[in-house]
């Protein structure tokens, strides 16, 4: 049920919960609509005090962080760790790009739109964008685009820090994006930046130090386990069907192996169906698809995911097909 066109309902008749499996635990609503990345708490708990930082009262008083940088509010420690992480992972070319830090990716998107908009137009212009989507797992090549956006929430799951960064080739575009930050928020929190720098440092260390548990391997293992358990539930259920074979394996430069795309499902109104079982999802209509598809977030804690699987098992289609 993840994606925009990949999860199918076997029967189009109205599903029901049978008495013997009516264990939906409706006392708690499971919200899989938004991607609140709490599933990696277990990893960071194991890291203990490796990510601790301390601030004294007389530190970080100024708006300015690095007068030599085009993005003058970008902490040099964060800039260093962003470059290090990208070089360790090998997903993008970073050395010939300017780094712009923002309060999450939403602000950076607005800054990019501001920077890329023409200044000599007398009337508003139309903006055309492809349908939004989430890419399917692997890093097949090193990215080298004009503007590339990243967030720490997607990278490490520290969503509350609200730190994102842009890699920008053109100096004038980078300057305008920085100017947008000046106008909107006069920079970005130094405390959040320094915490993000420490987190990224630990992530890079985990990839290089054989004595540490690799964060990306750990997170991939957790996600794979969730998909395997979801598939088992779907296969045991006579209502949902997972499509197979649509997305081929891709070789990932980072893990040096082939990655499998994990996909999921479709019904006349799948969002409504799951909501009746106290499961909130996001309709495919919001992703350029239709109501037969839903997107679910797999990033919740194991407790919530287990309840989700339990409720999914309670949904069964009638034996009458259309």
Coordinates of N, CA, C and O in Angstrom, one line a residue, residues 55-210:
X55 N 25.9 23.4 25.6 CA 26.0 24.8 25.3 C 26.1 25.6 26.6 O 25.4 25.4 27.5
X56 N 27.1 26.5 26.6 CA 27.2 27.5 27.7 C 26.4 28.7 27.4 O 26.0 29.0 26.2
X57 N 26.0 29.5 28.4 CA 25.2 30.6 28.2 C 25.7 31.7 27.4 O 25.0 32.5 26.8
X58 N 27.1 31.8 27.3 CA 27.7 32.8 26.5 C 28.0 32.4 25.1 O 28.7 33.2 24.3
X59 N 27.6 31.3 24.7 CA 27.9 30.8 23.3 C 26.8 31.0 22.3 O 25.6 31.1 22.7
X60 N 27.1 31.2 21.1 CA 26.2 31.3 20.0 C 25.2 32.4 20.2 O 24.0 32.2 20.0
X61 N 25.7 33.6 20.5 CA 24.8 34.7 20.7 C 24.5 35.5 19.4 O 23.5 36.0 19.2
X62 N 25.5 35.5 18.5 CA 25.4 36.2 17.2 C 24.6 35.5 16.2 O 24.5 34.3 16.1
X63 N 24.0 36.3 15.3 CA 23.3 35.8 14.1 C 24.3 35.1 13.2 O 24.0 34.1 12.5
X64 N 25.5 35.6 13.2 CA 26.5 35.2 12.2 C 27.3 33.9 12.7 O 27.5 33.8 13.9
X65 N 27.6 33.1 11.8 CA 28.3 31.8 12.1 C 29.6 31.7 11.4 O 30.6 31.4 11.9
X66 N 29.6 32.0 10.1 CA 30.8 31.9 9.2 C 30.8 33.0 8.2 O 30.2 32.9 7.2
X67 N 31.6 34.0 8.6 CA 31.6 35.2 7.7 C 32.3 34.9 6.3 O 32.1 35.7 5.4
X68 N 33.1 33.9 6.2 CA 33.7 33.5 5.0 C 32.8 32.8 4.0 O 33.1 32.6 2.8
X69 N 31.7 32.3 4.5 CA 30.8 31.4 3.7 C 29.7 32.3 3.1 O 29.3 33.3 3.7
X70 N 29.3 32.0 1.8 CA 28.2 32.7 1.2 C 27.0 32.6 2.0 O 26.3 33.6 2.2
X71 N 26.7 31.4 2.6 CA 25.6 31.2 3.6 C 26.2 31.5 5.0 O 26.6 30.7 5.7
X72 N 26.1 32.8 5.4 CA 26.8 33.3 6.5 C 26.3 32.8 7.9 O 27.0 32.9 8.9
X73 N 25.1 32.2 7.9 CA 24.6 31.6 9.1 C 24.8 30.1 9.2 O 24.3 29.4 10.1
X74 N 25.5 29.5 8.2 CA 25.8 28.1 8.2 C 27.0 27.8 9.1 O 28.1 28.3 8.9
X75 N 26.7 27.0 10.2 CA 27.8 26.6 11.1 C 28.8 25.8 10.3 O 28.5 24.8 9.6
X76 N 30.1 26.1 10.5 CA 31.2 25.4 9.8 C 31.2 23.9 10.2 O 31.6 23.1 9.3
X77 N 30.9 23.6 11.4 CA 30.8 22.2 11.8 C 29.8 21.4 11.0 O 30.0 20.2 10.6
X78 N 28.6 22.0 10.8 CA 27.6 21.3 10.0 C 28.0 21.2 8.6 O 27.8 20.2 7.9
X79 N 28.6 22.3 8.0 CA 29.1 22.2 6.6 C 30.1 21.1 6.4 O 30.0 20.3 5.5
X80 N 31.0 20.9 7.4 CA 32.0 19.9 7.3 C 31.4 18.5 7.4 O 31.8 17.6 6.6
X81 N 30.4 18.3 8.3 CA 29.8 17.0 8.4 C 28.8 16.6 7.2 O 28.7 15.5 6.9
X82 N 28.2 17.7 6.6 CA 27.4 17.4 5.4 C 28.3 16.9 4.3 O 28.0 15.9 3.6
X83 N 29.4 17.6 4.1 CA 30.3 17.2 3.0 C 30.9 15.8 3.3 O 31.0 14.9 2.4
X84 N 31.2 15.5 4.6 CA 31.8 14.2 4.9 C 30.8 13.1 4.7 O 31.1 12.1 4.1
X85 N 29.5 13.3 5.1 CA 28.5 12.3 4.9 C 28.3 12.0 3.5 O 28.2 10.8 3.1
X86 N 28.1 13.0 2.6 CA 27.9 12.8 1.2 C 29.1 12.0 0.6 O 28.9 11.2 -0.3
X87 N 30.3 12.3 1.0 CA 31.4 11.7 0.5 C 31.5 10.2 0.9 O 31.9 9.3 0.2
X88 N 31.1 10.0 2.2 CA 31.1 8.6 2.7 C 30.0 7.7 2.0 O 30.3 6.6 1.5
X89 N 28.8 8.3 1.8 CA 27.8 7.6 1.1 C 28.0 7.5 -0.4 O 27.7 6.5 -1.0
X90 N 28.5 8.6 -1.0 CA 28.7 8.6 -2.4 C 27.5 8.8 -3.2 O 27.4 8.3 -4.3
X91 N 26.5 9.5 -2.7 CA 25.2 9.7 -3.4 C 25.2 11.0 -4.3 O 24.4 11.0 -5.2
X92 N 26.0 12.0 -3.9 CA 26.0 13.2 -4.7 C 27.4 13.8 -4.8 O 28.3 13.4 -4.0
X93 N 27.6 14.6 -5.8 CA 28.9 15.4 -5.9 C 28.7 16.7 -5.1 O 27.8 17.4 -5.4
X94 N 29.5 16.8 -4.1 CA 29.2 18.0 -3.2 C 30.3 19.0 -3.3 O 30.0 20.2 -3.0
X95 N 31.5 18.7 -3.7 CA 32.6 19.7 -3.7 C 32.4 20.9 -4.5 O 32.9 22.0 -4.2
X96 N 31.7 20.8 -5.6 CA 31.5 22.0 -6.5 C 30.2 22.6 -6.3 O 29.7 23.3 -7.2
X97 N 29.6 22.4 -5.2 CA 28.3 23.0 -4.8 C 28.4 23.9 -3.6 O 29.2 23.7 -2.7
X98 N 27.6 24.9 -3.6 CA 27.4 25.8 -2.4 C 26.4 25.1 -1.5 O 25.4 24.5 -1.9
X99 N 26.6 25.1 -0.2 CA 25.7 24.5 0.8 C 24.9 25.6 1.5 O 25.4 26.6 2.0
X100 N 23.6 25.5 1.4 CA 22.6 26.4 2.0 C 21.8 25.7 3.1 O 21.2 24.6 2.7
X101 N 21.9 26.1 4.3 CA 21.1 25.4 5.4 C 19.8 26.1 5.5 O 19.6 27.3 5.3
X102 N 18.8 25.3 5.8 CA 17.4 25.8 6.0 C 16.7 25.1 7.1 O 17.1 24.1 7.7
X103 N 15.5 25.7 7.5 CA 14.7 25.1 8.5 C 13.8 24.0 7.8 O 12.6 24.3 7.5
X104 N 14.4 22.9 7.6 CA 13.7 21.8 6.9 C 13.7 22.1 5.4 O 14.0 23.1 4.8
X105 N 13.2 21.1 4.6 CA 13.1 21.1 3.2 C 12.1 22.1 2.7 O 12.2 22.7 1.6
X106 N 11.0 22.3 3.4 CA 9.9 23.2 3.0 C 10.4 24.6 2.7 O 10.1 25.3 1.7
X107 N 11.2 25.1 3.7 CA 11.8 26.5 3.5 C 12.8 26.5 2.4 O 12.8 27.5 1.6
X108 N 13.5 25.5 2.2 CA 14.5 25.4 1.1 C 13.8 25.4 -0.3 O 14.3 26.0 -1.2
X109 N 12.7 24.7 -0.3 CA 11.9 24.7 -1.6 C 11.4 26.1 -1.9 O 11.5 26.6 -3.0
X110 N 10.9 26.8 -0.9 CA 10.5 28.2 -1.1 C 11.6 29.1 -1.5 O 11.5 29.9 -2.4
X111 N 12.8 28.9 -0.9 CA 14.0 29.7 -1.2 C 14.4 29.4 -2.6 O 14.8 30.3 -3.4
X112 N 14.4 28.1 -3.1 CA 14.7 27.8 -4.4 C 13.8 28.4 -5.4 O 14.2 28.9 -6.5
X113 N 12.5 28.4 -5.1 CA 11.5 29.0 -6.0 C 11.7 30.5 -6.1 O 11.7 31.0 -7.2
X114 N 12.0 31.1 -5.0 CA 12.4 32.6 -5.0 C 13.6 32.8 -5.8 O 13.6 33.8 -6.7
X115 N 14.6 32.0 -5.7 CA 15.9 32.2 -6.4 C 15.8 32.0 -7.9 O 16.5 32.6 -8.6
X116 N 15.0 31.0 -8.2 CA 14.9 30.6 -9.7 C 13.9 31.4 -10.4 O 13.8 31.3 -11.7
X117 N 13.1 32.2 -9.8 CA 12.0 32.9 -10.5 C 12.6 34.1 -11.2 O 13.5 34.8 -10.6
X118 N 12.2 34.4 -12.4 CA 12.7 35.6 -13.1 C 12.3 36.9 -12.5 O 11.2 37.0 -11.9
X119 N 13.1 37.9 -12.5 CA 12.8 39.2 -11.9 C 12.3 40.2 -12.8 O 11.9 41.3 -12.4
X120 N 12.2 39.9 -14.1 CA 11.8 40.9 -15.1 C 10.4 40.6 -15.7 O 10.1 41.2 -16.7
X121 N 9.6 39.8 -15.1 CA 8.3 39.5 -15.5 C 7.3 40.5 -15.0 O 7.3 40.7 -13.8
X122 N 6.5 41.0 -15.8 CA 5.4 42.0 -15.4 C 4.2 41.3 -14.8 O 3.5 41.9 -14.0
X123 N 4.0 40.0 -15.2 CA 2.9 39.3 -14.7 C 3.3 37.9 -14.1 O 4.4 37.5 -14.5
X124 N 2.5 37.3 -13.3 CA 2.8 36.0 -12.7 C 3.0 35.0 -13.9 O 2.4 35.1 -14.9
X125 N 3.9 34.0 -13.7 CA 4.1 33.0 -14.6 C 3.7 31.7 -14.1 O 3.6 31.5 -12.9
X126 N 3.4 30.7 -15.0 CA 2.9 29.4 -14.6 C 4.1 28.6 -14.2 O 5.2 28.7 -14.8
X127 N 3.9 27.7 -13.2 CA 5.0 26.8 -12.8 C 4.4 25.4 -13.0 O 3.4 25.0 -12.5
X128 N 5.2 24.6 -13.8 CA 4.7 23.2 -14.0 C 5.7 22.2 -13.3 O 6.9 22.4 -13.3
X129 N 5.1 21.3 -12.6 CA 5.9 20.3 -11.8 C 5.4 18.9 -12.0 O 4.2 18.7 -12.2
X130 N 6.3 18.0 -12.0 CA 5.9 16.6 -12.1 C 5.2 16.1 -10.9 O 5.3 16.8 -9.8
X131 N 4.4 15.1 -11.0 CA 3.7 14.6 -9.8 C 4.7 14.1 -8.7 O 5.7 13.5 -9.0
X132 N 4.4 14.5 -7.5 CA 5.3 14.1 -6.4 C 5.4 12.6 -6.2 O 4.4 11.9 -6.4
X133 N 6.5 12.1 -5.8 CA 6.7 10.7 -5.6 C 7.9 10.5 -4.7 O 8.7 11.3 -4.5
X134 N 7.9 9.3 -4.1 CA 9.1 8.8 -3.4 C 9.9 7.8 -4.2 O 9.3 6.9 -4.8
X135 N 11.2 8.0 -4.3 CA 12.0 7.2 -5.2 C 12.0 5.8 -4.5 O 11.8 5.6 -3.4
X136 N 12.3 4.7 -5.3 CA 12.3 3.4 -4.9 C 13.7 2.9 -4.6 O 14.1 1.7 -4.8
X137 N 14.6 3.1 -3.5 CA 15.6 2.5 -2.6 C 17.1 2.7 -2.9 O 17.8 3.1 -2.1
X138 N 17.3 2.5 -4.2 CA 18.8 2.3 -4.5 C 19.4 3.6 -4.9 O 18.8 4.6 -5.3
X139 N 20.8 3.7 -4.8 CA 21.6 4.8 -5.3 C 22.4 4.3 -6.5 O 23.5 3.8 -6.4
X140 N 21.8 4.3 -7.7 CA 22.4 3.7 -8.9 C 23.5 4.6 -9.5 O 24.4 4.1 -10.2
X141 N 23.5 5.9 -9.2 CA 24.6 6.7 -9.8 C 24.7 8.0 -8.8 O 23.9 8.2 -8.0
X142 N 25.8 8.7 -9.0 CA 26.1 9.8 -8.2 C 25.4 11.0 -8.8 O 25.5 11.4 -10.0
X143 N 24.5 11.7 -8.0 CA 23.7 12.8 -8.5 C 24.6 14.1 -8.6 O 25.5 14.3 -7.8
X144 N 24.3 14.9 -9.6 CA 25.0 16.1 -9.8 C 24.1 17.1 -10.5 O 24.4 17.7 -11.5
X145 N 23.0 17.4 -9.8 CA 22.0 18.4 -10.3 C 22.3 19.8 -9.9 O 23.2 20.1 -9.0
X146 N 21.6 20.8 -10.5 CA 21.9 22.2 -10.2 C 21.5 22.5 -8.8 O 22.1 23.3 -8.1
X147 N 20.3 22.0 -8.3 CA 19.8 22.2 -6.9 C 19.4 20.9 -6.4 O 18.6 20.2 -7.0
X148 N 19.9 20.5 -5.2 CA 19.5 19.2 -4.6 C 19.2 19.5 -3.1 O 20.0 20.2 -2.4
X149 N 18.1 18.9 -2.6 CA 17.6 19.2 -1.3 C 17.7 17.9 -0.4 O 17.4 16.8 -0.9
X150 N 18.1 18.1 0.8 CA 18.2 17.0 1.8 C 17.6 17.5 3.2 O 17.7 18.7 3.5
X151 N 17.2 16.5 4.0 CA 16.8 16.9 5.3 C 17.3 15.9 6.3 O 17.4 14.7 6.0
X152 N 17.6 16.3 7.5 CA 18.1 15.4 8.5 C 16.9 14.4 9.0 O 17.2 13.3 9.4
X153 N 15.7 14.8 8.8 CA 14.6 13.9 9.2 C 14.6 12.7 8.4 O 14.3 11.6 8.8
X154 N 14.8 12.8 7.1 CA 14.8 11.7 6.2 C 16.1 10.9 6.3 O 16.2 9.7 6.0
X155 N 17.2 11.6 6.7 CA 18.5 10.9 6.7 C 18.7 10.2 8.0 O 19.1 9.0 8.0
X156 N 18.4 10.8 9.2 CA 18.7 10.2 10.5 C 17.5 10.0 11.4 O 17.6 9.4 12.4
X157 N 16.3 10.5 10.9 CA 15.0 10.5 11.6 C 14.9 11.6 12.7 O 13.9 11.6 13.4
X158 N 15.8 12.5 12.8 CA 15.7 13.6 13.8 C 14.8 14.8 13.2 O 15.3 15.8 12.9
X159 N 13.5 14.5 13.1 CA 12.6 15.4 12.4 C 12.5 16.7 13.2 O 12.3 17.8 12.7
X160 N 12.5 16.6 14.6 CA 12.2 17.8 15.4 C 13.3 18.9 15.3 O 13.1 20.0 15.6
X161 N 14.5 18.5 14.8 CA 15.6 19.5 14.7 C 15.3 20.5 13.6 O 15.9 21.6 13.5
X162 N 14.4 20.0 12.6 CA 14.0 20.9 11.5 C 15.3 21.5 10.7 O 15.4 22.7 10.5
X163 N 16.2 20.6 10.4 CA 17.3 21.0 9.6 C 17.3 20.4 8.2 O 17.2 19.2 8.1
X164 N 17.5 21.2 7.2 CA 17.7 20.7 5.9 C 18.8 21.5 5.2 O 19.3 22.5 5.7
X165 N 19.3 21.0 4.1 CA 20.3 21.7 3.4 C 20.1 21.5 1.9 O 19.6 20.5 1.4
X166 N 20.6 22.5 1.1 CA 20.6 22.5 -0.3 C 22.0 22.5 -0.8 O 22.8 23.2 -0.3
X167 N 22.2 21.7 -1.9 CA 23.5 21.8 -2.6 C 23.2 22.5 -3.9 O 22.4 22.0 -4.7
X168 N 23.8 23.6 -4.1 CA 23.5 24.5 -5.3 C 24.7 24.8 -6.1 O 25.8 25.3 -5.6
X169 N 24.7 24.6 -7.4 CA 25.8 24.8 -8.3 C 26.1 26.3 -8.5 O 27.2 26.8 -8.4
X170 N 25.0 27.0 -8.9 CA 25.2 28.4 -9.3 C 25.3 29.3 -8.2 O 24.5 29.3 -7.2
X171 N 26.3 30.2 -8.2 CA 26.6 31.1 -7.0 C 25.5 32.1 -6.9 O 25.1 32.4 -5.7
X172 N 24.9 32.6 -8.0 CA 23.9 33.6 -7.9 C 22.6 33.0 -7.3 O 21.9 33.6 -6.5
X173 N 22.3 31.8 -7.7 CA 21.1 31.1 -7.1 C 21.3 30.9 -5.6 O 20.4 31.1 -4.8
X174 N 22.5 30.4 -5.2 CA 22.8 30.2 -3.8 C 22.7 31.5 -3.1 O 22.2 31.6 -1.9
X175 N 23.2 32.6 -3.7 CA 23.1 33.9 -3.0 C 21.6 34.3 -2.8 O 21.3 34.8 -1.7
X176 N 20.8 34.1 -3.8 CA 19.4 34.5 -3.6 C 18.7 33.6 -2.6 O 17.8 34.1 -1.9
X177 N 19.0 32.3 -2.6 CA 18.4 31.5 -1.6 C 18.8 31.9 -0.2 O 18.0 31.9 0.8
X178 N 20.1 32.3 0.0 CA 20.5 32.8 1.3 C 19.8 34.1 1.7 O 19.4 34.3 2.8
X179 N 19.6 35.0 0.7 CA 18.8 36.2 0.9 C 17.4 35.9 1.3 O 16.8 36.6 2.2
X180 N 16.8 34.9 0.8 CA 15.4 34.5 1.2 C 15.4 34.1 2.7 O 14.5 34.5 3.4
X181 N 16.4 33.4 3.1 CA 16.5 33.0 4.5 C 16.7 34.3 5.4 O 16.1 34.4 6.5
X182 N 17.5 35.2 4.9 CA 17.6 36.5 5.7 C 16.3 37.2 5.9 O 16.0 37.7 6.9
X183 N 15.5 37.2 4.8 CA 14.2 37.9 4.8 C 13.2 37.2 5.7 O 12.5 37.8 6.5
X184 N 13.2 35.8 5.6 CA 12.1 35.1 6.3 C 12.4 34.8 7.7 O 11.6 35.0 8.6
X185 N 13.7 34.3 8.0 CA 14.0 33.9 9.4 C 15.3 34.4 10.0 O 15.7 34.0 11.1
X186 N 16.0 35.3 9.2 CA 17.3 35.7 9.6 C 18.2 34.6 10.0 O 18.9 34.6 11.0
X187 N 18.3 33.6 9.2 CA 19.2 32.5 9.4 C 18.4 31.2 10.0 O 17.2 31.1 10.0
X188 N 19.2 30.3 10.5 CA 18.7 29.1 11.1 C 19.3 28.8 12.4 O 20.5 29.1 12.7
X189 N 18.6 28.3 13.4 CA 19.0 28.0 14.7 C 20.4 27.4 14.8 O 20.6 26.3 14.2
X190 N 21.3 28.0 15.6 CA 22.6 27.4 15.7 C 22.6 26.1 16.5 O 23.3 25.2 16.3
X191 N 21.7 26.1 17.6 CA 21.6 24.9 18.4 C 21.2 23.7 17.6 O 21.8 22.6 17.7
X192 N 20.2 23.9 16.7 CA 19.8 22.8 15.8 C 20.8 22.4 14.8 O 21.0 21.2 14.6
X193 N 21.6 23.4 14.3 CA 22.6 23.0 13.4 C 23.7 22.2 14.0 O 24.2 21.2 13.5
X194 N 24.1 22.6 15.2 CA 25.2 21.9 15.9 C 24.8 20.5 16.4 O 25.6 19.6 16.3
X195 N 23.6 20.4 16.7 CA 23.1 19.0 17.1 C 23.1 18.2 15.8 O 23.5 17.0 15.8
X196 N 22.6 18.8 14.7 CA 22.6 18.0 13.4 C 24.0 17.6 13.0 O 24.2 16.5 12.5
X197 N 25.0 18.5 13.2 CA 26.3 18.2 12.9 C 26.8 17.0 13.7 O 27.5 16.1 13.1
X198 N 26.5 16.9 14.9 CA 26.9 15.8 15.8 C 26.3 14.5 15.3 O 26.9 13.5 15.3
X199 N 25.0 14.6 15.0 CA 24.3 13.4 14.6 C 24.9 12.9 13.3 O 25.2 11.7 13.1
X200 N 25.2 13.8 12.3 CA 25.7 13.4 11.0 C 27.1 12.8 11.2 O 27.6 11.9 10.5
X201 N 27.9 13.4 12.2 CA 29.2 12.8 12.5 C 29.1 11.4 13.0 O 29.9 10.5 12.5
X202 N 28.2 11.1 13.8 CA 28.0 9.7 14.3 C 27.6 8.8 13.2 O 28.0 7.6 13.1
X203 N 26.7 9.3 12.3 CA 26.3 8.4 11.2 C 27.5 8.1 10.3 O 27.6 6.9 9.9
X204 N 28.3 9.1 10.0 CA 29.5 8.8 9.1 C 30.4 7.9 9.9 O 31.0 6.9 9.2
X205 N 30.6 8.1 11.2 CA 31.5 7.2 11.9 C 31.0 5.8 11.9 O 31.8 4.8 11.8
X206 N 29.7 5.6 12.0 CA 29.1 4.2 12.0 C 29.4 3.5 10.6 O 29.4 2.3 10.6
X207 N 29.5 4.3 9.6 CA 29.8 3.7 8.3 C 31.3 3.3 8.1 O 31.6 2.4 7.3
X208 N 32.1 4.0 8.8 CA 33.6 3.8 8.7 C 34.2 3.0 9.8 O 35.3 2.4 9.5
X209 N 33.6 2.9 11.0 CA 34.2 2.2 12.1 C 33.6 0.8 12.2 O 32.4 0.7 12.5
X210 N 34.3 -0.2 12.0 CA 33.8 -1.6 12.1 C 33.3 -2.0 13.5 O 32.6 -2.9 13.6

